[in-house]
């Protein structure tokens, strides 16, 4: 073995430097809601093995003068360090900087200062009131979007201006004809009855001395637009759109003036004739009111507004980032469909809308219809169900016009364009990508282009469904915060992006929507009423598992503290529900949803019994709540829930496990749950269960045989019993159902069903089919941790676990992740029978590095590290003949792919049946195992010759 570490020649490079000083998890710190925001910073240094010994935090006084300091604090902590000064108050601005000392005696300079400003924290801070236009509306359908405005004067000597604003509905605000901020669909979607976010904007640069005007456009959004299945229901949260705006103007003499929403505002309507999340937006540019949010505008068509009552206790500052326009995607082609329609392909299934630039006569209407896929060359709209996903723009005429929607979004790769004046050119359209503006923190790449595309599909699927809250899908009449989806995907999400604030906000909604009896709705926010309050295993368990994942990945005990009551409520409900038996085997369950063997019309008909899934998750969540109690120092709760977990495990073992380790249902998900959740008490049972799991994987011919519950666990479960080859075979299989089948079909996001599109290009006949559904992409977490080998060994990556396990024919793999301490990296390459591993460990952390093949384990400190070890080439596989067994054929990926090509060519109708695997025929010679093959006497010689050619 060789180890090499670069030695810097510049001694100044050893000195630590501080970067990325943050308040809580905020990237944007104007209008935060914390009075004692915790602080985090990242230390950079070329010194190997650097560890922090002490820090000092300084807070500047108002105006940057005076201030206070902690003095030198002996501590290695640099992540979410408690606020060391007096609590902040509404509108208070805090500027801090930090410096650190290392255990090696090194010292940093002061960091660049970081500033945060608190929003409005109390009822007394608000003098504005919600106001709504006075007009008659037909609440059974979308209405023209209201415009609200008011003029006001600004005196000389203005030095500071803040706009605090939110709405019932969605809004876009303007000052003096300029848009305020760049948020989209603000204030976003929360559990409005409990939590309505407001936004804070620095608008100092938009005001001027003298006459000014403020205005806002409102849309239905999630507040009163359609939500839910079957076309959805309108007016779910209320019937009245309303604006709340408080503009505070500070002057040099210390005085402050406020311009607030009240009955003095005026209202009208404009060019948006209707907007809906599901159905799209209709815009008539001939109705635009040029300059309506500028001073001096008056066309005589404005009416009054009225006050709307609302509980101001529901107002909260944002915890996570807003939705923004993130990027644009140009068309890759424009072409006619078989029926003569004009179709545009943007080359990527994405979420957002189309921006168009057009010239034409006034009154000409351009219609854009959106869909994710084509079916037989036409726009595939059936999966949208009742969502129209259609935007309409009517031209004002007289020159070039550029337009994009404001208050809708679509999931699409293709757009059908109707009514375009003249020739449609690629430069006339661009797709605008929308999602919450999270920081990208993780990447992965390897030597297999298909796996790289799979990972890209996971990223794009997450982007499309992390639009203000974690949704199931972004295109049809649903787009809801399904708890089960994020429960399984949270580890992957936490690697790819900084979701700490995003998911903390959603978890606050979950706790708010939870019943007094502890039931967690299966969608949050709850749009389905009583129906969603059926206790649902793996879905309701998001209350426990998502906070635990955030703690593990971000080192945040605060999220555990905030959610602990919610966690306990869920577990206490399950305790009452199951009684002394501790078996959760009654009532409806989603179970291992979308098991590939389930028929399209019955997605819950899984091989694994619902009681097995439910009781396994009950045990897992009880154990986690016990661990959380231990982290929080709650000894009594720790003992209670760990004891409950033991009771549930015992009940599971008595009811579902045989003495030799068979698990009832005898299905891959059942074994994955039992192995991963520690439900098998003896090593002998684990060994037998592992052998059975590997056998089932082989019997499925390494095609996926798990649904929503089993899929995130199956590769880890196989690896836990040493079946790494089987895990890699599952990952790299291309036949349906598999992760790579959609990739071979041209997918650019993760599908809801393994076969959302059938091999002939037709859409799955099931009523529930989405082409952008991130849950099954949870395998990416295993790719990060096992294929590339980068995982946390302690919460927040304070200690790393670097343990790559090469396989699947890969010759290299690499993962990078921005941990709370800085960038970590694990990358390996195999060349000339040599395995080389390169690792980067952030300052103030350590890593445990395990080389493949059971080699040495190394404990290393921060810095770059490199190891090279011999890795003998695997012995060539023995040649396969017709006397080889069916199992041997299945275990040879190259030979098996060849075999399947021959089967499809010889008897296409038989090929699909081959997915069931060899079963009892696995140990039989190939010539005898294929006795049911049509015209087998013709097929066997072709197969024999092909196998001989394969090994050459």
PDB file of C-alpha atoms in Angstrom, residues 613-746:
ATOM      1  CA  UNK A 613     -44.604  -3.301   6.829  1.00  0.00           C
ATOM      2  CA  UNK A 614     -46.585  -1.490   9.506  1.00  0.00           C
ATOM      3  CA  UNK A 615     -45.195  -3.384  12.483  1.00  0.00           C
ATOM      4  CA  UNK A 616     -41.635  -3.091  11.160  1.00  0.00           C
ATOM      5  CA  UNK A 617     -41.952   0.676  10.823  1.00  0.00           C
ATOM      6  CA  UNK A 618     -43.566   0.888  14.258  1.00  0.00           C
ATOM      7  CA  UNK A 619     -40.482  -0.760  15.748  1.00  0.00           C
ATOM      8  CA  UNK A 620     -38.128   1.469  13.785  1.00  0.00           C
ATOM      9  CA  UNK A 621     -39.843   4.722  14.735  1.00  0.00           C
ATOM     10  CA  UNK A 622     -40.088   3.745  18.397  1.00  0.00           C
ATOM     11  CA  UNK A 623     -36.360   3.064  18.441  1.00  0.00           C
ATOM     12  CA  UNK A 624     -35.587   6.403  16.787  1.00  0.00           C
ATOM     13  CA  UNK A 625     -37.774   8.352  19.200  1.00  0.00           C
ATOM     14  CA  UNK A 626     -35.897   6.663  22.040  1.00  0.00           C
ATOM     15  CA  UNK A 627     -32.602   7.717  20.483  1.00  0.00           C
ATOM     16  CA  UNK A 628     -33.865  11.266  19.984  1.00  0.00           C
ATOM     17  CA  UNK A 629     -34.853  11.411  23.644  1.00  0.00           C
ATOM     18  CA  UNK A 630     -31.330  10.317  24.525  1.00  0.00           C
ATOM     19  CA  UNK A 631     -29.809  13.066  22.366  1.00  0.00           C
ATOM     20  CA  UNK A 632     -32.058  15.603  24.086  1.00  0.00           C
ATOM     21  CA  UNK A 633     -31.215  14.296  27.552  1.00  0.00           C
ATOM     22  CA  UNK A 634     -34.752  13.084  28.314  1.00  0.00           C
ATOM     23  CA  UNK A 635     -33.918   9.916  30.191  1.00  0.00           C
ATOM     24  CA  UNK A 636     -37.483   8.956  31.076  1.00  0.00           C
ATOM     25  CA  UNK A 637     -38.683   9.235  27.471  1.00  0.00           C
ATOM     26  CA  UNK A 638     -35.577   7.425  26.267  1.00  0.00           C
ATOM     27  CA  UNK A 639     -36.335   4.428  28.474  1.00  0.00           C
ATOM     28  CA  UNK A 640     -40.041   4.492  27.548  1.00  0.00           C
ATOM     29  CA  UNK A 641     -39.615   4.437  23.775  1.00  0.00           C
ATOM     30  CA  UNK A 642     -36.656   2.071  23.671  1.00  0.00           C
ATOM     31  CA  UNK A 643     -38.741  -0.291  25.782  1.00  0.00           C
ATOM     32  CA  UNK A 644     -41.655   0.151  23.362  1.00  0.00           C
ATOM     33  CA  UNK A 645     -39.341  -0.602  20.438  1.00  0.00           C
ATOM     34  CA  UNK A 646     -38.238  -3.846  22.131  1.00  0.00           C
ATOM     35  CA  UNK A 647     -41.861  -4.851  22.677  1.00  0.00           C
ATOM     36  CA  UNK A 648     -42.727  -4.249  19.021  1.00  0.00           C
ATOM     37  CA  UNK A 649     -39.637  -6.127  17.816  1.00  0.00           C
ATOM     38  CA  UNK A 650     -40.577  -9.079  19.976  1.00  0.00           C
ATOM     39  CA  UNK A 651     -44.122  -9.016  18.630  1.00  0.00           C
ATOM     40  CA  UNK A 652     -42.804  -8.867  15.065  1.00  0.00           C
ATOM     41  CA  UNK A 653     -40.512 -11.815  15.690  1.00  0.00           C
ATOM     42  CA  UNK A 654     -43.245 -13.910  17.282  1.00  0.00           C
ATOM     43  CA  UNK A 655     -45.766 -13.221  14.530  1.00  0.00           C
ATOM     44  CA  UNK A 656     -43.750 -12.904  11.338  1.00  0.00           C
ATOM     45  CA  UNK A 657     -40.360 -14.643  11.714  1.00  0.00           C
ATOM     46  CA  UNK A 658     -39.653 -18.373  11.806  1.00  0.00           C
ATOM     47  CA  UNK A 659     -36.842 -19.755  13.989  1.00  0.00           C
ATOM     48  CA  UNK A 660     -34.574 -20.105  10.936  1.00  0.00           C
ATOM     49  CA  UNK A 661     -35.125 -16.555   9.716  1.00  0.00           C
ATOM     50  CA  UNK A 662     -37.929 -16.835   7.160  1.00  0.00           C
ATOM     51  CA  UNK A 663     -40.168 -13.761   7.185  1.00  0.00           C
ATOM     52  CA  UNK A 664     -43.833 -14.054   6.372  1.00  0.00           C
ATOM     53  CA  UNK A 665     -44.728 -12.952   2.823  1.00  0.00           C
ATOM     54  CA  UNK A 666     -41.313 -14.307   1.751  1.00  0.00           C
ATOM     55  CA  UNK A 667     -40.832 -11.132  -0.308  1.00  0.00           C
ATOM     56  CA  UNK A 668     -37.848  -8.895  -0.856  1.00  0.00           C
ATOM     57  CA  UNK A 669     -39.399  -5.959   0.989  1.00  0.00           C
ATOM     58  CA  UNK A 670     -40.187  -8.133   4.012  1.00  0.00           C
ATOM     59  CA  UNK A 671     -36.558  -9.253   4.291  1.00  0.00           C
ATOM     60  CA  UNK A 672     -35.193  -5.772   3.606  1.00  0.00           C
ATOM     61  CA  UNK A 673     -37.300  -4.369   6.437  1.00  0.00           C
ATOM     62  CA  UNK A 674     -36.332  -7.153   8.843  1.00  0.00           C
ATOM     63  CA  UNK A 675     -32.623  -6.771   8.107  1.00  0.00           C
ATOM     64  CA  UNK A 676     -32.420  -2.976   7.999  1.00  0.00           C
ATOM     65  CA  UNK A 677     -34.651  -2.334  11.004  1.00  0.00           C
ATOM     66  CA  UNK A 678     -32.905  -4.891  13.258  1.00  0.00           C
ATOM     67  CA  UNK A 679     -35.899  -7.208  13.606  1.00  0.00           C
ATOM     68  CA  UNK A 680     -34.012 -10.536  13.529  1.00  0.00           C
ATOM     69  CA  UNK A 681     -32.582 -11.353  16.950  1.00  0.00           C
ATOM     70  CA  UNK A 682     -29.933 -13.964  16.107  1.00  0.00           C
ATOM     71  CA  UNK A 683     -27.010 -14.017  13.700  1.00  0.00           C
ATOM     72  CA  UNK A 684     -28.267 -17.326  12.335  1.00  0.00           C
ATOM     73  CA  UNK A 685     -31.614 -15.782  11.476  1.00  0.00           C
ATOM     74  CA  UNK A 686     -29.868 -12.845   9.823  1.00  0.00           C
ATOM     75  CA  UNK A 687     -27.706 -15.208   7.800  1.00  0.00           C
ATOM     76  CA  UNK A 688     -30.661 -17.236   6.571  1.00  0.00           C
ATOM     77  CA  UNK A 689     -32.714 -14.123   5.870  1.00  0.00           C
ATOM     78  CA  UNK A 690     -29.815 -12.650   3.909  1.00  0.00           C
ATOM     79  CA  UNK A 691     -29.428 -15.801   1.875  1.00  0.00           C
ATOM     80  CA  UNK A 692     -33.142 -15.795   1.127  1.00  0.00           C
ATOM     81  CA  UNK A 693     -33.087 -12.122   0.159  1.00  0.00           C
ATOM     82  CA  UNK A 694     -30.199 -12.719  -2.242  1.00  0.00           C
ATOM     83  CA  UNK A 695     -32.024 -15.724  -3.681  1.00  0.00           C
ATOM     84  CA  UNK A 696     -35.158 -13.667  -4.245  1.00  0.00           C
ATOM     85  CA  UNK A 697     -33.090 -10.998  -5.976  1.00  0.00           C
ATOM     86  CA  UNK A 698     -31.672 -13.637  -8.270  1.00  0.00           C
ATOM     87  CA  UNK A 699     -35.085 -15.213  -8.821  1.00  0.00           C
ATOM     88  CA  UNK A 700     -36.354 -11.828  -9.975  1.00  0.00           C
ATOM     89  CA  UNK A 701     -33.430 -11.844 -12.412  1.00  0.00           C
ATOM     90  CA  UNK A 702     -32.145  -8.789 -10.564  1.00  0.00           C
ATOM     91  CA  UNK A 703     -35.107  -6.744 -11.625  1.00  0.00           C
ATOM     92  CA  UNK A 704     -36.607  -4.580  -8.909  1.00  0.00           C
ATOM     93  CA  UNK A 705     -39.286  -6.408  -6.929  1.00  0.00           C
ATOM     94  CA  UNK A 706     -39.947  -3.760  -4.275  1.00  0.00           C
ATOM     95  CA  UNK A 707     -42.289  -0.786  -4.004  1.00  0.00           C
ATOM     96  CA  UNK A 708     -42.085   2.562  -2.219  1.00  0.00           C
ATOM     97  CA  UNK A 709     -41.151   1.003   1.122  1.00  0.00           C
ATOM     98  CA  UNK A 710     -38.692  -1.663   0.064  1.00  0.00           C
ATOM     99  CA  UNK A 711     -36.878   0.152  -2.732  1.00  0.00           C
ATOM    100  CA  UNK A 712     -34.891   2.575  -0.521  1.00  0.00           C
ATOM    101  CA  UNK A 713     -33.759  -0.342   1.667  1.00  0.00           C
ATOM    102  CA  UNK A 714     -33.036  -3.207  -0.713  1.00  0.00           C
ATOM    103  CA  UNK A 715     -29.450  -2.376  -1.737  1.00  0.00           C
ATOM    104  CA  UNK A 716     -28.383  -1.642   1.834  1.00  0.00           C
ATOM    105  CA  UNK A 717     -30.070  -4.816   3.033  1.00  0.00           C
ATOM    106  CA  UNK A 718     -28.188  -6.911   0.483  1.00  0.00           C
ATOM    107  CA  UNK A 719     -24.902  -5.244   1.396  1.00  0.00           C
ATOM    108  CA  UNK A 720     -25.531  -5.812   5.104  1.00  0.00           C
ATOM    109  CA  UNK A 721     -25.320  -9.554   4.461  1.00  0.00           C
ATOM    110  CA  UNK A 722     -22.376  -9.305   2.082  1.00  0.00           C
ATOM    111  CA  UNK A 723     -24.371  -9.604  -1.176  1.00  0.00           C
ATOM    112  CA  UNK A 724     -22.731  -6.580  -2.818  1.00  0.00           C
ATOM    113  CA  UNK A 725     -22.756  -8.182  -6.267  1.00  0.00           C
ATOM    114  CA  UNK A 726     -26.512  -8.648  -6.038  1.00  0.00           C
ATOM    115  CA  UNK A 727     -26.975  -4.993  -5.037  1.00  0.00           C
ATOM    116  CA  UNK A 728     -24.912  -3.867  -8.016  1.00  0.00           C
ATOM    117  CA  UNK A 729     -26.837  -6.189 -10.327  1.00  0.00           C
ATOM    118  CA  UNK A 730     -30.067  -4.573  -9.154  1.00  0.00           C
ATOM    119  CA  UNK A 731     -28.628  -1.111  -9.715  1.00  0.00           C
ATOM    120  CA  UNK A 732     -27.302  -1.817 -13.202  1.00  0.00           C
ATOM    121  CA  UNK A 733     -30.138  -3.985 -14.543  1.00  0.00           C
ATOM    122  CA  UNK A 734     -31.785  -2.509 -17.629  1.00  0.00           C
ATOM    123  CA  UNK A 735     -34.828  -4.717 -18.052  1.00  0.00           C
ATOM    124  CA  UNK A 736     -38.115  -3.463 -16.637  1.00  0.00           C
ATOM    125  CA  UNK A 737     -38.698  -3.122 -13.721  1.00  0.00           C
ATOM    126  CA  UNK A 738     -35.361  -1.505 -12.925  1.00  0.00           C
ATOM    127  CA  UNK A 739     -33.793   1.868 -12.239  1.00  0.00           C
ATOM    128  CA  UNK A 740     -32.115   1.902 -15.625  1.00  0.00           C
ATOM    129  CA  UNK A 741     -35.090   0.823 -17.732  1.00  0.00           C
ATOM    130  CA  UNK A 742     -36.515   4.375 -17.753  1.00  0.00           C
ATOM    131  CA  UNK A 743     -33.045   5.678 -18.621  1.00  0.00           C
ATOM    132  CA  UNK A 744     -32.915   3.396 -21.649  1.00  0.00           C
ATOM    133  CA  UNK A 745     -36.348   4.761 -22.587  1.00  0.00           C
ATOM    134  CA  UNK A 746     -35.040   8.332 -22.593  1.00  0.00           C
TER     135      UNK A 746
END
